[in-house]
C-alpha positions as protocol buffer text, in pm:
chain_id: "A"
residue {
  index: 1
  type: UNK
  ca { x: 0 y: 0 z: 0 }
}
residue {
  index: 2
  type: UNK
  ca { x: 118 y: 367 z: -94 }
}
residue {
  index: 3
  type: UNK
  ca { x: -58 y: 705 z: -32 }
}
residue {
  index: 4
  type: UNK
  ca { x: -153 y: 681 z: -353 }
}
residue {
  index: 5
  type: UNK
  ca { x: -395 y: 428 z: -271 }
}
residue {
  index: 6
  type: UNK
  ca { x: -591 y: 630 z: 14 }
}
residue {
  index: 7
  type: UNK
  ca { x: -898 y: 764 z: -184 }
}
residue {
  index: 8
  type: UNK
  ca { x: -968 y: 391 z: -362 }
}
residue {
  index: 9
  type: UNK
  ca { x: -917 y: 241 z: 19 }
}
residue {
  index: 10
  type: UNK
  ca { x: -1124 y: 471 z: 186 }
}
residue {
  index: 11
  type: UNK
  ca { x: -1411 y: 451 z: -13 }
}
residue {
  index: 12
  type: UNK
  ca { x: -1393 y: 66 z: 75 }
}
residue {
  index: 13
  type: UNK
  ca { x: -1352 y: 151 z: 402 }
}
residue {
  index: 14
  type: UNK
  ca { x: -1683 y: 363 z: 391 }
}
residue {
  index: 15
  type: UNK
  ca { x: -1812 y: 108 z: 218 }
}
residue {
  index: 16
  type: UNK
  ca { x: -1752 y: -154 z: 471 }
}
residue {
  index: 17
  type: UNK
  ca { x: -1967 y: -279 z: 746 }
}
residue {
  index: 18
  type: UNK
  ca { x: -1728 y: -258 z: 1089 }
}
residue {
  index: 19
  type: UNK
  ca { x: -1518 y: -23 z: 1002 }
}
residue {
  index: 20
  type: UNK
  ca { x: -1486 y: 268 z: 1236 }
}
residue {
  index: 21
  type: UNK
  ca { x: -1243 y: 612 z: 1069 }
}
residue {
  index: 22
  type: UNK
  ca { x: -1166 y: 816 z: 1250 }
}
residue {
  index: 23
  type: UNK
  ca { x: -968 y: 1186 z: 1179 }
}
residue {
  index: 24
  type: UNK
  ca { x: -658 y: 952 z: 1240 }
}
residue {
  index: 25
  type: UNK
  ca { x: -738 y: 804 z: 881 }
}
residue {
  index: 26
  type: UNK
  ca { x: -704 y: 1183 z: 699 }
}
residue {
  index: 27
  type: UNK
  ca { x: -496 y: 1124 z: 395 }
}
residue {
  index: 28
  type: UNK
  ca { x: -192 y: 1270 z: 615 }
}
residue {
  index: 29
  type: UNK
  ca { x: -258 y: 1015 z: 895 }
}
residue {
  index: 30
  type: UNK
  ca { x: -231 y: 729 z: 647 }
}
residue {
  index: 31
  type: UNK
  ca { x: 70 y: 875 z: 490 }
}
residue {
  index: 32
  type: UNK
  ca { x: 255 y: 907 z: 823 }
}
residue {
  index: 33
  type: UNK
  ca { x: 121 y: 555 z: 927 }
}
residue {
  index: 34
  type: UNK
  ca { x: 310 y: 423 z: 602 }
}
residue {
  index: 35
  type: UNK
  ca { x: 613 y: 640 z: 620 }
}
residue {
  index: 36
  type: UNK
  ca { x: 647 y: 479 z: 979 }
}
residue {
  index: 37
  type: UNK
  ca { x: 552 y: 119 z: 878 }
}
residue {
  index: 38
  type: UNK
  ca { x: 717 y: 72 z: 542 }
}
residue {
  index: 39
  type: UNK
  ca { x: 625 y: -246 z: 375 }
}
residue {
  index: 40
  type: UNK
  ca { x: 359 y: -386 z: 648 }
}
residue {
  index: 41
  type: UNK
  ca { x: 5 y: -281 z: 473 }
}
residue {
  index: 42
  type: UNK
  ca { x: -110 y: -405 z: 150 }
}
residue {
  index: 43
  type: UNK
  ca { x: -417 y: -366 z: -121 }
}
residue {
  index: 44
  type: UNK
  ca { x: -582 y: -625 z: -344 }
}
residue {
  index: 45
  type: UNK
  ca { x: -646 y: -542 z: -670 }
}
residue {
  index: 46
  type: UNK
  ca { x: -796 y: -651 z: -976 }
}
residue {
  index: 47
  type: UNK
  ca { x: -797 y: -439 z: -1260 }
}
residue {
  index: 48
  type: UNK
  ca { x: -661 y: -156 z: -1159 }
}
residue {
  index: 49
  type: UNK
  ca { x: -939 y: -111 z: -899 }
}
residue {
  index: 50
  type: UNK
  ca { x: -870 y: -165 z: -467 }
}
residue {
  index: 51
  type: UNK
  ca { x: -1067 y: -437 z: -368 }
}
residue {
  index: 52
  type: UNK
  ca { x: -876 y: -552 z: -60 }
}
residue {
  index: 53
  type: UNK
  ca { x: -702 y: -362 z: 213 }
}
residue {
  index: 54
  type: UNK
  ca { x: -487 y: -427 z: 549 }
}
residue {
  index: 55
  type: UNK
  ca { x: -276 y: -197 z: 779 }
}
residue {
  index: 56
  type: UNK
  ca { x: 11 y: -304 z: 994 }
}
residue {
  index: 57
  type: UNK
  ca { x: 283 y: -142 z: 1225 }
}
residue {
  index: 58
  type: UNK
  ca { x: 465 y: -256 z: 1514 }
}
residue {
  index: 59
  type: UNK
  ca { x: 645 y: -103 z: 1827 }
}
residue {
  index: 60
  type: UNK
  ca { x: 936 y: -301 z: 1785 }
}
residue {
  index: 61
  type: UNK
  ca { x: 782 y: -580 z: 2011 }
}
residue {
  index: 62
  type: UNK
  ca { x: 408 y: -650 z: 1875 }
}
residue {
  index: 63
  type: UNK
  ca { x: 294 y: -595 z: 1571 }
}
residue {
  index: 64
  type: UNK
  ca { x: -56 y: -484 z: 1548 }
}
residue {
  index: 65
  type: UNK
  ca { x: -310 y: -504 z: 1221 }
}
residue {
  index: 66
  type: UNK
  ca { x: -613 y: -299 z: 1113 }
}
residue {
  index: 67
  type: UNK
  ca { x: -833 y: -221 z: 860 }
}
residue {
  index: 68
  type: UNK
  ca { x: -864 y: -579 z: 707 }
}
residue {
  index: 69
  type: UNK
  ca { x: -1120 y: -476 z: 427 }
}
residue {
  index: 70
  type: UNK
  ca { x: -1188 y: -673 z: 139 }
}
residue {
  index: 71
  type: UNK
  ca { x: -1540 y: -559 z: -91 }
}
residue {
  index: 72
  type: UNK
  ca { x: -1823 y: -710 z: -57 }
}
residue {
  index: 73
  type: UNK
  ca { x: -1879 y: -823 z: -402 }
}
residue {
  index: 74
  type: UNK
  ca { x: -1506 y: -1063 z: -383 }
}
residue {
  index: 75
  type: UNK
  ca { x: -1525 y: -1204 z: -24 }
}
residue {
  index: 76
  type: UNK
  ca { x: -1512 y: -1583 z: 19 }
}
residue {
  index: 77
  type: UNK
  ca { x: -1250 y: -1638 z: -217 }
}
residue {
  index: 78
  type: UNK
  ca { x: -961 y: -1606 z: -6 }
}
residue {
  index: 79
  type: UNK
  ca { x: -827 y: -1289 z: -53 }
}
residue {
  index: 80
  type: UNK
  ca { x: -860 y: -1169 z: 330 }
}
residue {
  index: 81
  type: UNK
  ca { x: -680 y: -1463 z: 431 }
}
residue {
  index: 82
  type: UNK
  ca { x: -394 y: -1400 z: 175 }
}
residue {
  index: 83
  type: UNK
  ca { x: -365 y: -1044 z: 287 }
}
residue {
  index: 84
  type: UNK
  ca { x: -317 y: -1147 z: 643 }
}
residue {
  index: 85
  type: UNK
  ca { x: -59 y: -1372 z: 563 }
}
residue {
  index: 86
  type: UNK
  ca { x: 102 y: -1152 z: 401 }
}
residue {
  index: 87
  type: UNK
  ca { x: 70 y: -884 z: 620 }
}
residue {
  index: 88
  type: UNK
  ca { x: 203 y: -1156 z: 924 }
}
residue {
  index: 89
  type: UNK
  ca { x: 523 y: -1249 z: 676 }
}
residue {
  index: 90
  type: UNK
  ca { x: 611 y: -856 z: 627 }
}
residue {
  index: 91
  type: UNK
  ca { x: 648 y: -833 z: 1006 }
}
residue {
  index: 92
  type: UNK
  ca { x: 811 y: -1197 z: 1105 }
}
residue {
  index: 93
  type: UNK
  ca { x: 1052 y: -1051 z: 827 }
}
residue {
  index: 94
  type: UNK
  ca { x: 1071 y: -797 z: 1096 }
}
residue {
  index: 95
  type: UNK
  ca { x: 1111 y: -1006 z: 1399 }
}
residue {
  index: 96
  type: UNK
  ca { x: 795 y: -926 z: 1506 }
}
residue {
  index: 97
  type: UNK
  ca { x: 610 y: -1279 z: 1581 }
}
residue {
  index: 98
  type: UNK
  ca { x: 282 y: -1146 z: 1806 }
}
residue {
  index: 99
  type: UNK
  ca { x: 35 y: -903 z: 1671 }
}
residue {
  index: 100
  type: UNK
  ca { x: -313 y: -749 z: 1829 }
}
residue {
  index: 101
  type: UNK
  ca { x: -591 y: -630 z: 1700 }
}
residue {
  index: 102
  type: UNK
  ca { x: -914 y: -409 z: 1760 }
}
residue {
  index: 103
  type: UNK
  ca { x: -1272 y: -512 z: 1663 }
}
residue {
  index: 104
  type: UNK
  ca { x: -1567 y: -343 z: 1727 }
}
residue {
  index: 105
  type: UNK
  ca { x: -1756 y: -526 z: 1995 }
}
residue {
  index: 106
  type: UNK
  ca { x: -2065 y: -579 z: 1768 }
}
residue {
  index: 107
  type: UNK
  ca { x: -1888 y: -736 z: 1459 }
}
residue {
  index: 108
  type: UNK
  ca { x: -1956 y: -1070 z: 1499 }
}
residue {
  index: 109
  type: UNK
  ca { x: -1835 y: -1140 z: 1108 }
}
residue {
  index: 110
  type: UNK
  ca { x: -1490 y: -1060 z: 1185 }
}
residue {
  index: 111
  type: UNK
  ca { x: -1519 y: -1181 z: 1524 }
}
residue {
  index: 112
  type: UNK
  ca { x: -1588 y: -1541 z: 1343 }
}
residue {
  index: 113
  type: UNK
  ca { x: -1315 y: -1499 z: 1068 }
}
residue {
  index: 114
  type: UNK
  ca { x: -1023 y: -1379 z: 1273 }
}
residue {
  index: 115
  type: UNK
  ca { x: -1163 y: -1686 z: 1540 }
}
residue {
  index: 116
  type: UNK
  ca { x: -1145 y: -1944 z: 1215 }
}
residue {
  index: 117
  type: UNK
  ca { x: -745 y: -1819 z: 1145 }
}
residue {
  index: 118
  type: UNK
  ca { x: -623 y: -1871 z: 1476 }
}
residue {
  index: 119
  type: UNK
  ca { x: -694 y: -1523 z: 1661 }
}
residue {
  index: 120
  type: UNK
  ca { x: -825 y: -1516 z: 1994 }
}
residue {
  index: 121
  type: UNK
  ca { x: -981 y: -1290 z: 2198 }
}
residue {
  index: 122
  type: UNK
  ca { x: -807 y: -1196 z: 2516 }
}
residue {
  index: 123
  type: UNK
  ca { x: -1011 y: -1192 z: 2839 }
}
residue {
  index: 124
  type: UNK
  ca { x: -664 y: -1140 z: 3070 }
}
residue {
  index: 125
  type: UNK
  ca { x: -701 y: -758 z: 3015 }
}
residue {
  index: 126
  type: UNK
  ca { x: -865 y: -460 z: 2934 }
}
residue {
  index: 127
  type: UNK
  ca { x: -794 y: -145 z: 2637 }
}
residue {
  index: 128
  type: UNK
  ca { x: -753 y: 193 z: 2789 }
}
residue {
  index: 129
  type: UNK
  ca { x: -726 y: 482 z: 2585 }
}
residue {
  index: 130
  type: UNK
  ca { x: -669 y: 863 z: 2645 }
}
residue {
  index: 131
  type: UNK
  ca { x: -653 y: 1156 z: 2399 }
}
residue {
  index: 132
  type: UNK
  ca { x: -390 y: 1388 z: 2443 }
}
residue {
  index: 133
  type: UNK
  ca { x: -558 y: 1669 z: 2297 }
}
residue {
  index: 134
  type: UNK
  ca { x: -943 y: 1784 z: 2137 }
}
residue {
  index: 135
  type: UNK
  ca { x: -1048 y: 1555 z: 1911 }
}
residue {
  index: 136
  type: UNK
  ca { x: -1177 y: 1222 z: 2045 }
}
residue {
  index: 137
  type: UNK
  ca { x: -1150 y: 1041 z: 1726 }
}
residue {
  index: 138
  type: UNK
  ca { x: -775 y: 1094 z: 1659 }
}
């Protein structure tokens, strides 16, 4: 994935069911995202259009995924599960063999698919967030 790809993977993203933006995901947030994380998020596409998206970075320990986003009219044939392996190979290749990830609470697709690859969801602890600032969606 490049920044030339953000207006083709945002309207997927809009398009999507359980997929939250947020001002974070401005084209400038995405670019800075990818500067930081070079070679960790990938598209899908088939001619010439984005039909598959997914987001990594790490902290140098864990790695951590997001917007896995593949159209509606080309799931169930395999393509999310490609991107996530790739996505997983770009950051072993990094030495980074653990990875999180957020999902909306009421997403029970991607609840089942992450489930059917081996995910799990953690009950040992809880997400805290604070925002350093005046936007709440940052």
């Amino acid at each position: 994935m490049t920044i030339d790809d953000y207006e083709q993977s945002v309207a997927l993203w809009q398009a999507a069911d359980g997929v939250s933006l947020r001002s974070a995901d401005s084209r400038a947030g995405i670019e800075k995202y990818l500067l930081r994380n070079p070679g960790l998020s990938f598209v899908a596409e088939q001619q010439g259009h984005i039909i598959g998206t997914i987001m990594a970075g790490h902290d140098g320990k864990r790695g951590y995924v997001q917007h896995l986003t593949v159209a509606t009219s080309h799931r169930r044939q395999g393509i999310a599960t490609a991107l996530v392996q790739q996505c997983l190979a770009a950051l072993t290749q990094q030495g980074i063999t653990k990875s999180h990830l957020n999902i909306l609470a009421d997403n029970e697709d991607a609840r089942a698919f992450w489930t059917a690859l081996g995910w799990y969801q953690r009950t040992d602890i809880h997400m805290y967030s604070f925002i350093n600032g005046v936007d709440p969606n940052a």
